[in-house]
GROMACS .gro file of C-alpha atoms in nm:
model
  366
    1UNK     CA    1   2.930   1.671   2.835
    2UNK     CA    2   3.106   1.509   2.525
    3UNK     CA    3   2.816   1.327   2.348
    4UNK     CA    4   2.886   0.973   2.071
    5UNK     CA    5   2.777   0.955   1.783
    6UNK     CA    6   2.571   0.651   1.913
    7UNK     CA    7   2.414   0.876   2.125
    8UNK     CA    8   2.316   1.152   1.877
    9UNK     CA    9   2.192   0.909   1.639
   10UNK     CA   10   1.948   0.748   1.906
   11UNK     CA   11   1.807   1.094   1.997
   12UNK     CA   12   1.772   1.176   1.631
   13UNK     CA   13   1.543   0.806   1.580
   14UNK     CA   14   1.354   0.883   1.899
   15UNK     CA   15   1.269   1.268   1.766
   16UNK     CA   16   1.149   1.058   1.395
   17UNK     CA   17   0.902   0.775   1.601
   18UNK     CA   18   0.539   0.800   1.438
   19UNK     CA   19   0.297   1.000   1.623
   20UNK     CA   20   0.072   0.832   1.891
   21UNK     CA   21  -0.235   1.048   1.800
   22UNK     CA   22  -0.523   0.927   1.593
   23UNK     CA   23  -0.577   1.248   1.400
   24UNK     CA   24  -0.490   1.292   1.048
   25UNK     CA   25  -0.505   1.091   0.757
   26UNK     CA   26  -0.538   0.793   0.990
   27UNK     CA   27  -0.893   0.975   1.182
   28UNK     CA   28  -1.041   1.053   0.859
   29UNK     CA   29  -0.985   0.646   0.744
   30UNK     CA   30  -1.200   0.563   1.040
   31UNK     CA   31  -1.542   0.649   0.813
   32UNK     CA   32  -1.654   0.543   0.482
   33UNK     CA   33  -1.423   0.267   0.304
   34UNK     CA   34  -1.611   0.184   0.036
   35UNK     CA   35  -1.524  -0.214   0.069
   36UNK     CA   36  -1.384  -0.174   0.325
   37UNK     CA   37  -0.980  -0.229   0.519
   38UNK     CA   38  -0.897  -0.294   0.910
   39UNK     CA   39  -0.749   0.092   0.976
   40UNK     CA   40  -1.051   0.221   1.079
   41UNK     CA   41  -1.066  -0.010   1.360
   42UNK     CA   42  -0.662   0.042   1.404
   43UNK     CA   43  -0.727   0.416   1.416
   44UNK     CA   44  -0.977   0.404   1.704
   45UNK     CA   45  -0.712   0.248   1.972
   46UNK     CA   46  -0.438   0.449   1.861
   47UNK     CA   47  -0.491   0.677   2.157
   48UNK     CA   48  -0.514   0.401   2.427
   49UNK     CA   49  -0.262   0.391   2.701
   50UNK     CA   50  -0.217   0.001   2.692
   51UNK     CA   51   0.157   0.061   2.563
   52UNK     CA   52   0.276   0.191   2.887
   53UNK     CA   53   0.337   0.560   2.948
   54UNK     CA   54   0.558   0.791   2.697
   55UNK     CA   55   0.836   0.807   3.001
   56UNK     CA   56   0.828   0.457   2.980
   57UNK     CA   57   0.855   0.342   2.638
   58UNK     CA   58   1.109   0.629   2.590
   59UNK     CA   59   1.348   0.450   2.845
   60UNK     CA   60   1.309   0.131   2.690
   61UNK     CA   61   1.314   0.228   2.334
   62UNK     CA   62   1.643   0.416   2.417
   63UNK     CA   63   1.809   0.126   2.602
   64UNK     CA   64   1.709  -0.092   2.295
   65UNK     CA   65   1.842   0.091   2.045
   66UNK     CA   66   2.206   0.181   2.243
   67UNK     CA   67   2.236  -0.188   2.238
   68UNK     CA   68   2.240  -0.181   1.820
   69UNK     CA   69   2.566  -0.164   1.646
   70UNK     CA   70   2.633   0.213   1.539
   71UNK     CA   71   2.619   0.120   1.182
   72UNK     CA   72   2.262  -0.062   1.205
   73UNK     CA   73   2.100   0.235   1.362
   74UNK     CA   74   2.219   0.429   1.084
   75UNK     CA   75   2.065   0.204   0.817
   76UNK     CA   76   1.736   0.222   1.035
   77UNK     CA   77   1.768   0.638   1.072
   78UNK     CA   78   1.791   0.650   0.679
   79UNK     CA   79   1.438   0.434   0.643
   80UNK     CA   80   1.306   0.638   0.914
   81UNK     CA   81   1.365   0.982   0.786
   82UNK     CA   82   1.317   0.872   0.419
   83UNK     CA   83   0.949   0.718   0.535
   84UNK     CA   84   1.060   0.441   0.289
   85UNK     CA   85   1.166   0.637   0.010
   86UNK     CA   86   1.520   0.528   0.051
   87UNK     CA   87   1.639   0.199  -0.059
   88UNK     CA   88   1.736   0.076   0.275
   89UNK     CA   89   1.918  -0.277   0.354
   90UNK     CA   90   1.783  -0.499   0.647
   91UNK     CA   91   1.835  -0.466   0.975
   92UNK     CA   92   1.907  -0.804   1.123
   93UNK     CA   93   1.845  -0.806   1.504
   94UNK     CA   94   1.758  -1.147   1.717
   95UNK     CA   95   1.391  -1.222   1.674
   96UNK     CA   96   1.374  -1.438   2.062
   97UNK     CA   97   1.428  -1.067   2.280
   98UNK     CA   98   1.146  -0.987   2.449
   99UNK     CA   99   1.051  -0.606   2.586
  100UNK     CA  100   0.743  -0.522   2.846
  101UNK     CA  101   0.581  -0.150   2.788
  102UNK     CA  102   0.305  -0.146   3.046
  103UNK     CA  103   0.146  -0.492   3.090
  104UNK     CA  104   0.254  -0.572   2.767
  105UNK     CA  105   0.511  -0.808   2.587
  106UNK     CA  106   0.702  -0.724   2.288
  107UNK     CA  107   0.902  -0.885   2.059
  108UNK     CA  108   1.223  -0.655   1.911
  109UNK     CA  109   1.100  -0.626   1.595
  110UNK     CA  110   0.764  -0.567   1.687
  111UNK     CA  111   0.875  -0.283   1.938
  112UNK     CA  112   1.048  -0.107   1.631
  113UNK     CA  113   0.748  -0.143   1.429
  114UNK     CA  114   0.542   0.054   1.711
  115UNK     CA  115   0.764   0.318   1.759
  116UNK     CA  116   0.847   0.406   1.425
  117UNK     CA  117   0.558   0.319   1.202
  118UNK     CA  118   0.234   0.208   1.385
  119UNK     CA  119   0.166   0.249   1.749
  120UNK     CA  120  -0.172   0.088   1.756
  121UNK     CA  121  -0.002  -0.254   1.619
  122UNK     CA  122  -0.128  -0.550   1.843
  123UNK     CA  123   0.001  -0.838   1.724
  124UNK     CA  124   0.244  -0.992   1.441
  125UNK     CA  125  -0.053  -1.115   1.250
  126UNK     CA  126  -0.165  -0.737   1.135
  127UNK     CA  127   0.161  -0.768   0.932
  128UNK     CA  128   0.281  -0.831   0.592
  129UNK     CA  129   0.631  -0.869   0.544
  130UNK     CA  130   0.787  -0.722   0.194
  131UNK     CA  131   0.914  -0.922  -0.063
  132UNK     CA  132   1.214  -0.714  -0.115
  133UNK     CA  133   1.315  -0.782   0.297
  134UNK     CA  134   1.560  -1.126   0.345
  135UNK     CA  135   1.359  -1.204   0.593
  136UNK     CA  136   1.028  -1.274   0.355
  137UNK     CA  137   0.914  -1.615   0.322
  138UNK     CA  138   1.136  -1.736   0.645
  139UNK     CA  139   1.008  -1.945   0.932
  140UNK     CA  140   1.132  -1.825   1.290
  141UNK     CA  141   1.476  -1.737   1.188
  142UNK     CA  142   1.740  -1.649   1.440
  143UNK     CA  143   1.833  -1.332   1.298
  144UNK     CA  144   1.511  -1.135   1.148
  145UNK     CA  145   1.513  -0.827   0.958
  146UNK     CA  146   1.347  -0.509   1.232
  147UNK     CA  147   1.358  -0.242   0.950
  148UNK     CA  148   0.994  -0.096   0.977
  149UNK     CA  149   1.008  -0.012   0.635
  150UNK     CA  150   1.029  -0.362   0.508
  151UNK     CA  151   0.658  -0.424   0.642
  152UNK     CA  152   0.311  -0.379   0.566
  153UNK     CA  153   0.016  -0.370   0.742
  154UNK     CA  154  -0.256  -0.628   0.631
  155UNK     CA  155  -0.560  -0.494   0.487
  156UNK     CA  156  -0.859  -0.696   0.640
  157UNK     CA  157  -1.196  -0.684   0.405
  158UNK     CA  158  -1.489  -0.578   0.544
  159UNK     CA  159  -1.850  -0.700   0.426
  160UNK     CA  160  -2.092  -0.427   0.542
  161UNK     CA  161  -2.102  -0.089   0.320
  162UNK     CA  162  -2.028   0.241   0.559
  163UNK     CA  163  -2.307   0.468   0.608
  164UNK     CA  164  -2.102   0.783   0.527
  165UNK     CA  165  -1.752   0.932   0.335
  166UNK     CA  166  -1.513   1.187   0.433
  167UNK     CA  167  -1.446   1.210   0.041
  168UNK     CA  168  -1.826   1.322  -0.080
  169UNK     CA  169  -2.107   1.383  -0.001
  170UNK     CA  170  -2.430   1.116  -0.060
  171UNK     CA  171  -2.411   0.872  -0.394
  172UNK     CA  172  -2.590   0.981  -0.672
  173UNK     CA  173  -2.757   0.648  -0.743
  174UNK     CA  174  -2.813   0.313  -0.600
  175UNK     CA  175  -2.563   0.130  -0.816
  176UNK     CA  176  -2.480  -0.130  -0.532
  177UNK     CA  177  -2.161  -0.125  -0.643
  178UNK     CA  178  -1.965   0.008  -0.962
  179UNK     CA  179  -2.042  -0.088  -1.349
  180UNK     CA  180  -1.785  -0.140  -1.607
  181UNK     CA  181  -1.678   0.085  -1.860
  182UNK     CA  182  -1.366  -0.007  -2.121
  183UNK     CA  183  -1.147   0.249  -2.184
  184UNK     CA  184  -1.013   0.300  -2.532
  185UNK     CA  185  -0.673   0.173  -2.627
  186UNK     CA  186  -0.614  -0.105  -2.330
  187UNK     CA  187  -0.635  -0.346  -2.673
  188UNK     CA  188  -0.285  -0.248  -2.711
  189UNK     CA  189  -0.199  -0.529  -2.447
  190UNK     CA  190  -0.292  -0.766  -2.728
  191UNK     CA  191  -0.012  -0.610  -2.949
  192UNK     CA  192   0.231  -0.693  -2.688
  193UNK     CA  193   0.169  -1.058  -2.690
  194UNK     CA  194   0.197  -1.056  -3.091
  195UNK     CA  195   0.504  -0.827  -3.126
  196UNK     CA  196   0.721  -1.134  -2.991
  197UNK     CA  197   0.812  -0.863  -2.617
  198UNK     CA  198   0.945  -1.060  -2.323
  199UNK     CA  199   0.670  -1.246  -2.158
  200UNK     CA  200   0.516  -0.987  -1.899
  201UNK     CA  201   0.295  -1.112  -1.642
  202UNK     CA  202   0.094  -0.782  -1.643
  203UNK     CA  203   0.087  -0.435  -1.880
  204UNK     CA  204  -0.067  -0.059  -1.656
  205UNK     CA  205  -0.205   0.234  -1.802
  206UNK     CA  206  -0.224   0.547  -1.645
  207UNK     CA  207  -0.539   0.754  -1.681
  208UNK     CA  208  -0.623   1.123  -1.578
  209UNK     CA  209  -1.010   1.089  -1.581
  210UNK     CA  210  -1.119   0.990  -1.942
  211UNK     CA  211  -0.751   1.024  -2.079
  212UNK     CA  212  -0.453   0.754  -2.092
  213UNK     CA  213  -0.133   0.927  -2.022
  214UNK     CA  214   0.171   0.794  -2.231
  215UNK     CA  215   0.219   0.454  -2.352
  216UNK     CA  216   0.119   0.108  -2.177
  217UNK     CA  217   0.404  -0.041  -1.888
  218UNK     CA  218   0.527  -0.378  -1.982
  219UNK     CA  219   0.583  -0.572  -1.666
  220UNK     CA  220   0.834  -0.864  -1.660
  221UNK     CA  221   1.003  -0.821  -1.271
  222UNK     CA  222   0.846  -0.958  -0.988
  223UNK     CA  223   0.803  -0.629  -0.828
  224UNK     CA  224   0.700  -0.294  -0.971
  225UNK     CA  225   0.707   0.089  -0.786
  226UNK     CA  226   0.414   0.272  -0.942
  227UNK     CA  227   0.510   0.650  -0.852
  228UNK     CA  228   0.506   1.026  -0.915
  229UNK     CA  229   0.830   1.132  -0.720
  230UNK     CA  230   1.079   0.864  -0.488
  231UNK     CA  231   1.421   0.929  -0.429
  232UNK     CA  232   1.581   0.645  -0.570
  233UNK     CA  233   1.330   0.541  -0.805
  234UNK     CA  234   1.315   0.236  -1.023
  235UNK     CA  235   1.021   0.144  -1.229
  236UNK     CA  236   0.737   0.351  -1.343
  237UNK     CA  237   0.735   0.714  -1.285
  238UNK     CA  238   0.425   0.909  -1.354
  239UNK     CA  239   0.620   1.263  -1.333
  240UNK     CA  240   0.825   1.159  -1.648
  241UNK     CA  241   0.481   1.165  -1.836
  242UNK     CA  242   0.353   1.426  -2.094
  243UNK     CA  243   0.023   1.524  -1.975
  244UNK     CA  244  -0.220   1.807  -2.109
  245UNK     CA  245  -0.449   1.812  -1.871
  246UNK     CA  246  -0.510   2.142  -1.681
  247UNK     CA  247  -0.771   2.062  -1.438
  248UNK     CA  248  -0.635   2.146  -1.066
  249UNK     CA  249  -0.795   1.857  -0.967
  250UNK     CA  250  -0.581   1.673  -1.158
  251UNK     CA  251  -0.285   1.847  -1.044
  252UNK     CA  252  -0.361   1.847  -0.727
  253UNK     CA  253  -0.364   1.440  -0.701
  254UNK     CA  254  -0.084   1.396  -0.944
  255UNK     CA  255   0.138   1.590  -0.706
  256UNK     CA  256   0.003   1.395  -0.384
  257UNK     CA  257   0.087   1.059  -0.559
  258UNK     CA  258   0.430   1.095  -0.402
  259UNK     CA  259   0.605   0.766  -0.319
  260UNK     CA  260   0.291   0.603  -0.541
  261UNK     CA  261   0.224   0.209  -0.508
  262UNK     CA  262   0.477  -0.110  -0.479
  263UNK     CA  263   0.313  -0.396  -0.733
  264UNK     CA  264   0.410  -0.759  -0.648
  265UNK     CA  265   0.368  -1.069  -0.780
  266UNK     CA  266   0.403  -1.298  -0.547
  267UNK     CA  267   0.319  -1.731  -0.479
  268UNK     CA  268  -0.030  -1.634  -0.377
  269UNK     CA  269  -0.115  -1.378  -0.597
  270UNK     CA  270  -0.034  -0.996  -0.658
  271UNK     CA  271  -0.013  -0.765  -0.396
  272UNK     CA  272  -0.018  -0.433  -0.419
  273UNK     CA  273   0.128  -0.220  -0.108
  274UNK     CA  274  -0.001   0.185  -0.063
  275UNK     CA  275   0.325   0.349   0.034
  276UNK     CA  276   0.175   0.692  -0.046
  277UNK     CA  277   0.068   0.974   0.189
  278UNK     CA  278  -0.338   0.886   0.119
  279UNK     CA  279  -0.539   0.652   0.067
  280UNK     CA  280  -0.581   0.454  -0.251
  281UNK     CA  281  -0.882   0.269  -0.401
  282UNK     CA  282  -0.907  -0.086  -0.579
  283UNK     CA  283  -1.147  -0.284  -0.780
  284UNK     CA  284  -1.071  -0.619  -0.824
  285UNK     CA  285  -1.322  -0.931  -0.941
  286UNK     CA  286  -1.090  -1.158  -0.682
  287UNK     CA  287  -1.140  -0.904  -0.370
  288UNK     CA  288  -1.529  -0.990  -0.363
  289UNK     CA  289  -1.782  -1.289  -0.312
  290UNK     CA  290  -1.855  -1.505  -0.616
  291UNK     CA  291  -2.206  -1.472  -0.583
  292UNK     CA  292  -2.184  -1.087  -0.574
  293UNK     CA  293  -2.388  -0.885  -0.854
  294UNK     CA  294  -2.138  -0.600  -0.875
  295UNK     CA  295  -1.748  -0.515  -0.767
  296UNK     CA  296  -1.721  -0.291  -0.467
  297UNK     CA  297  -1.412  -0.069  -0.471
  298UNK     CA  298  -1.211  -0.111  -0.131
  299UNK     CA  299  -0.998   0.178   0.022
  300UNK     CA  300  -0.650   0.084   0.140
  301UNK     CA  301  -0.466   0.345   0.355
  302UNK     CA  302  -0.091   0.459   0.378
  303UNK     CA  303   0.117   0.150   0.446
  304UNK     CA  304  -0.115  -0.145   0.403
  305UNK     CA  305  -0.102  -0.409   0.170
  306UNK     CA  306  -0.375  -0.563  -0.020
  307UNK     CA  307  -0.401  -0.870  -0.226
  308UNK     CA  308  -0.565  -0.702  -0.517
  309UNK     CA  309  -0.539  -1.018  -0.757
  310UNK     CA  310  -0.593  -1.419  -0.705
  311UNK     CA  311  -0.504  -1.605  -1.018
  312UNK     CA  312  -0.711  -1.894  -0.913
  313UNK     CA  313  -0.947  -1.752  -0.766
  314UNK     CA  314  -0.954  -1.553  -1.152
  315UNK     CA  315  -0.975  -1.878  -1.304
  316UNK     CA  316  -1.278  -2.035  -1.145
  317UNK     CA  317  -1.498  -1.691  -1.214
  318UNK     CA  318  -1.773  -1.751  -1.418
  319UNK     CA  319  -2.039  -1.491  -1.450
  320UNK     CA  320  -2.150  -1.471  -1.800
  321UNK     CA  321  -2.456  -1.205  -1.752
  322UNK     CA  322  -2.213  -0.988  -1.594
  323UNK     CA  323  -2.091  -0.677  -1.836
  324UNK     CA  324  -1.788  -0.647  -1.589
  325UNK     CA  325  -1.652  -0.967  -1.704
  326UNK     CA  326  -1.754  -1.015  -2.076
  327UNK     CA  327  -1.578  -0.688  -2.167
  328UNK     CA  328  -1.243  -0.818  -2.000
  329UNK     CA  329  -0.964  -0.805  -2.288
  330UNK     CA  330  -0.856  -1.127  -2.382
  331UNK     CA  331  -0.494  -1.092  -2.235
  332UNK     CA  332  -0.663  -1.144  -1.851
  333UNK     CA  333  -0.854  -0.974  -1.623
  334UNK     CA  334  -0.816  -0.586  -1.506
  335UNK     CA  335  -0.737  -0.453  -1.165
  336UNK     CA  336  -0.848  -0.063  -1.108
  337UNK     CA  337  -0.645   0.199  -0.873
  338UNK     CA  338  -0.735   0.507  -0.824
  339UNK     CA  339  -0.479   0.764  -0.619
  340UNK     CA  340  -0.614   0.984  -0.356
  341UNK     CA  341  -1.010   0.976  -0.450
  342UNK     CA  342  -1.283   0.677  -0.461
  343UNK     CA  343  -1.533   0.604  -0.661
  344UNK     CA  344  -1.863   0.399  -0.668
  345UNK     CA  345  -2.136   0.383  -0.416
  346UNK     CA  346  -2.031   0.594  -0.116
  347UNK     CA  347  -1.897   0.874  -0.384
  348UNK     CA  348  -2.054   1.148  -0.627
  349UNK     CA  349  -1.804   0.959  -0.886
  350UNK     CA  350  -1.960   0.666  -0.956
  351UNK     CA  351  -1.726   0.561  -1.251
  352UNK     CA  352  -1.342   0.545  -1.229
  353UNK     CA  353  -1.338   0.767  -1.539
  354UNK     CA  354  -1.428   1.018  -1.339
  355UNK     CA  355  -1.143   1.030  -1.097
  356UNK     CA  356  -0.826   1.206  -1.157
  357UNK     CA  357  -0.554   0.969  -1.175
  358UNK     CA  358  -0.648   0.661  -1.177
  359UNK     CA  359  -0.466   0.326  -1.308
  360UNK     CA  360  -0.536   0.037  -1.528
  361UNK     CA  361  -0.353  -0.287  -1.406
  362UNK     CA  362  -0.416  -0.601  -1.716
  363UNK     CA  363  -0.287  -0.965  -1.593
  364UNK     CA  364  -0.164  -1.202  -1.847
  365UNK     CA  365  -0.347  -1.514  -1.693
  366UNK     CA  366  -0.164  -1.729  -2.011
   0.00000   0.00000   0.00000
C-alpha cells in the first residue's frame, strides 16, 4: 500500500511518545528530596489507567496529529527525537479543541504534552511555560504554541524532610539543614563590577568538589543554557573546560550533565529549568521560610522548573546571626546547583564541596 509522508511521520511521533511506566529516573524521585519537588507524587499515578486505554489514546493521538500540517509535525518530530536538544520553533495549533481519553477532557496542547513528555500531567496548572516559546506571557490566545518542549513542569516545595534517599545512605550528622562554606576566588565577581564589563545581572562558577574549573561566566542575556554537551549549543559549555581532575566520580557526573540547566531571568525572579537526564539540587535563601535556622537543598527532577531566586523576597532577608548570609559577597546573594548528586541532611555529603560538579550562581541585586 503506497504510504505519505504524513503518514510515516505520524508513526515515527507515535513510536517517540514518553513511556507510561513509573520506573526509572522518575521511580527513584519518588523517595528522599531533600526539600522537597511535586514528582514524587507525579510518579506514583503514572501507572493509573484514568487516560483511557493505549488502543484508545493511540486512535486519537493519530487522528490528531493527521489533522496537523505536514510541515508542523515535522518541527514537533525534531523536538521529540532531540528531547529538547534541538532548537525547535513553535508549533501553533488552536488552544479551544477539546479531546476525551477515557472519562477525561483534554485540551490539544495538553494532549501533546501527555503523549510526548509527561503522561501523569493532570491539569494546565502543573505547567510552566518557557520564556523562549511565543506563547509565554500570553492570556488565552487563539493560536498557542503545543511544542512539548517549550514547557516545564512546576516544581511544588514540600515542607516535611523525607525519611530516606536513593542517593546515600543515613546523614552523618544532625545539621538540620546545610552550613555555609565560601569558596575561594568567587571575589572575582567584585572585579567585574570595577573593570567597567557590561552590566550582568549574575556571574557562575563551576566547581568539581573543592576546585573552580576555568574562569567566572558573565551573564548579561535574559536566558542562559548551563551544559556539558547540546546540539546546538549557545551559552556556557562545561565540556570546553580544562579540568585536572581524575576522580571517576567526577567523570562520571561531568559526562551525565548532558543537556545541563536553562537559567532565566524572568519578571518574577530567576528560574532555573533541569533539562538534564537526572536530577539536580538547589540551595537558595529565597526557596525557604524566613524564620528558618538553616537552607535546605531541594531536588528538582528532569524537566521541572524551579524558581531558585526572588529578588524581593532577597531584599527583605535579614538574619544577621546567620553565617550563611554574613559571608554573602557584596555583589548579591549566591544560588548553589549541584548536577546529579545532593548534599546536606538526607546525604553522607553534607557540604556542596563535596559533590562533584557542582555550580556557583552570584546575583547582582544593584
Amino acid at each position: 500500500m503506497f504510504r505519505t509522508k504524513r503518514s510515516g511521520l505520524v508513526r515515527r511521533l507515535w513510536r517517540s511518545r514518553a513511556p507510561v511506566e513509573g520506573d526509572g529516573e522518575a521511580d527513584r524521585g519518588t523517595h528522599g528530596s531533600t526539600g522537597g519537588c511535586c514528582m514524587g507524587k507525579a510518579a506514583k499515578v503514572a501507572k493509573s489507567n484514568d487516560a483511557g486505554s493505549e488502543a484508545e489514546l493511540k486512535a486519537l493521538t493519530h487522528s490528531v496529529l493527521k489533522k496537523i500540517k505536514e510541515k508542523q509535525l515535522e518541527v514537533l518530530l525534531q523536538a521529540v527525537e532531540s528531547k529538547g536538544g534541538a532548537r525547535s520553533p513553535c508549533l501553533l495549533l488552536p488552544s479551544k479543541v477539546d479531546t476525551k481519553v477515557g472519562q477525561q477532557s483534554y485540551s490539544l496542547p495538553m494532549l501533546l504534552y501527555k503523549v510526548f513528555r509527561w503522561p501523569d500531567l493532570r491539569h494546565s496548572s502543573e505547567l510552566k511555560r518557557l520564556s523562549c516559546c511565543e506563547s509565554y506571557g500570553k492570556i488565552n490566545p487563539d493560536l498557542v504554541c503545543c511544542n512539548p518542549h517549550h514547557m516545564s513542569r512546576l516544581c511544588e516545595l514540600e515542607s516535611l524532610f523525607p525519611s530516606d534517599s536513593p542517593d546515600s545512605g543515613p546523614s552523618s550528622s544532625d545539621t538540620g539543614g546545610t552550613t555555609y562554606s565560601a569558596p575561594v576566588g568567587l571575589s572575582d565577581s567584585l572585579a567585574l563590577q570595577e573593570s567597567g564589563e557590561p552590566t550582568h545581572w549574575c556571574v557562575v562558577a563551576y566547581w568539581e568538589e573543592k576546585t573552580r574549573v576555568g574562569r567566572l561566566y558573565s551573564v548579561q542575556e535574559p536566558s542562559l543554557d548551563i551544559f556539558y554537551d547540546l546540539p546546538q549549543g549557545n551559552g556556557f559549555c562545561l565540556g570546553q573546560l580544562c579540568s585536572d581532575n581524575k576522580s571517576q566520580l567526577v567523570q562520571m557526573v561531568r559526562a551525565k550533565i548532558g543537556y545541563g540547566i536553562q537559567l532565566t531571568r524572568e519578571p518574577d525572579g530567576v528560574w532555573v529549568y533541569n533539562r538534564s537526564c537526572y536530577p539536580i539540587f538547589i540551595k537558595s535563601a529565597t526557596l525557604d521560610n524566613p524564620d528558618s535556622r538553616t537552607l535546605l537543598v531541594h531536588k528538582v527532577f528532569p524537566g521541572f522548573s524551579i524558581k531558585a531566586f526572588d529578588y524581593d523576597k532577597a531584599c527583605s532577608l535579614q538574619r544577621p546571626n546567620d553565617h550563611e548570609f554574613t559571608q554573602q559577597p557584596r555583589t548579591g546573594f549566591t544560588v548553589q546547583i549541584s548536577f546529579v548528586k545532593g548534599w546536606g541532611q538526607c546525604y553522607t555529603r553534607q557540604f556542596i564541596s563535596s559533590c562533584p560538579c557542582w555550580l556557583e550562581v552570584i546575583f547582582n541585586t544593584r
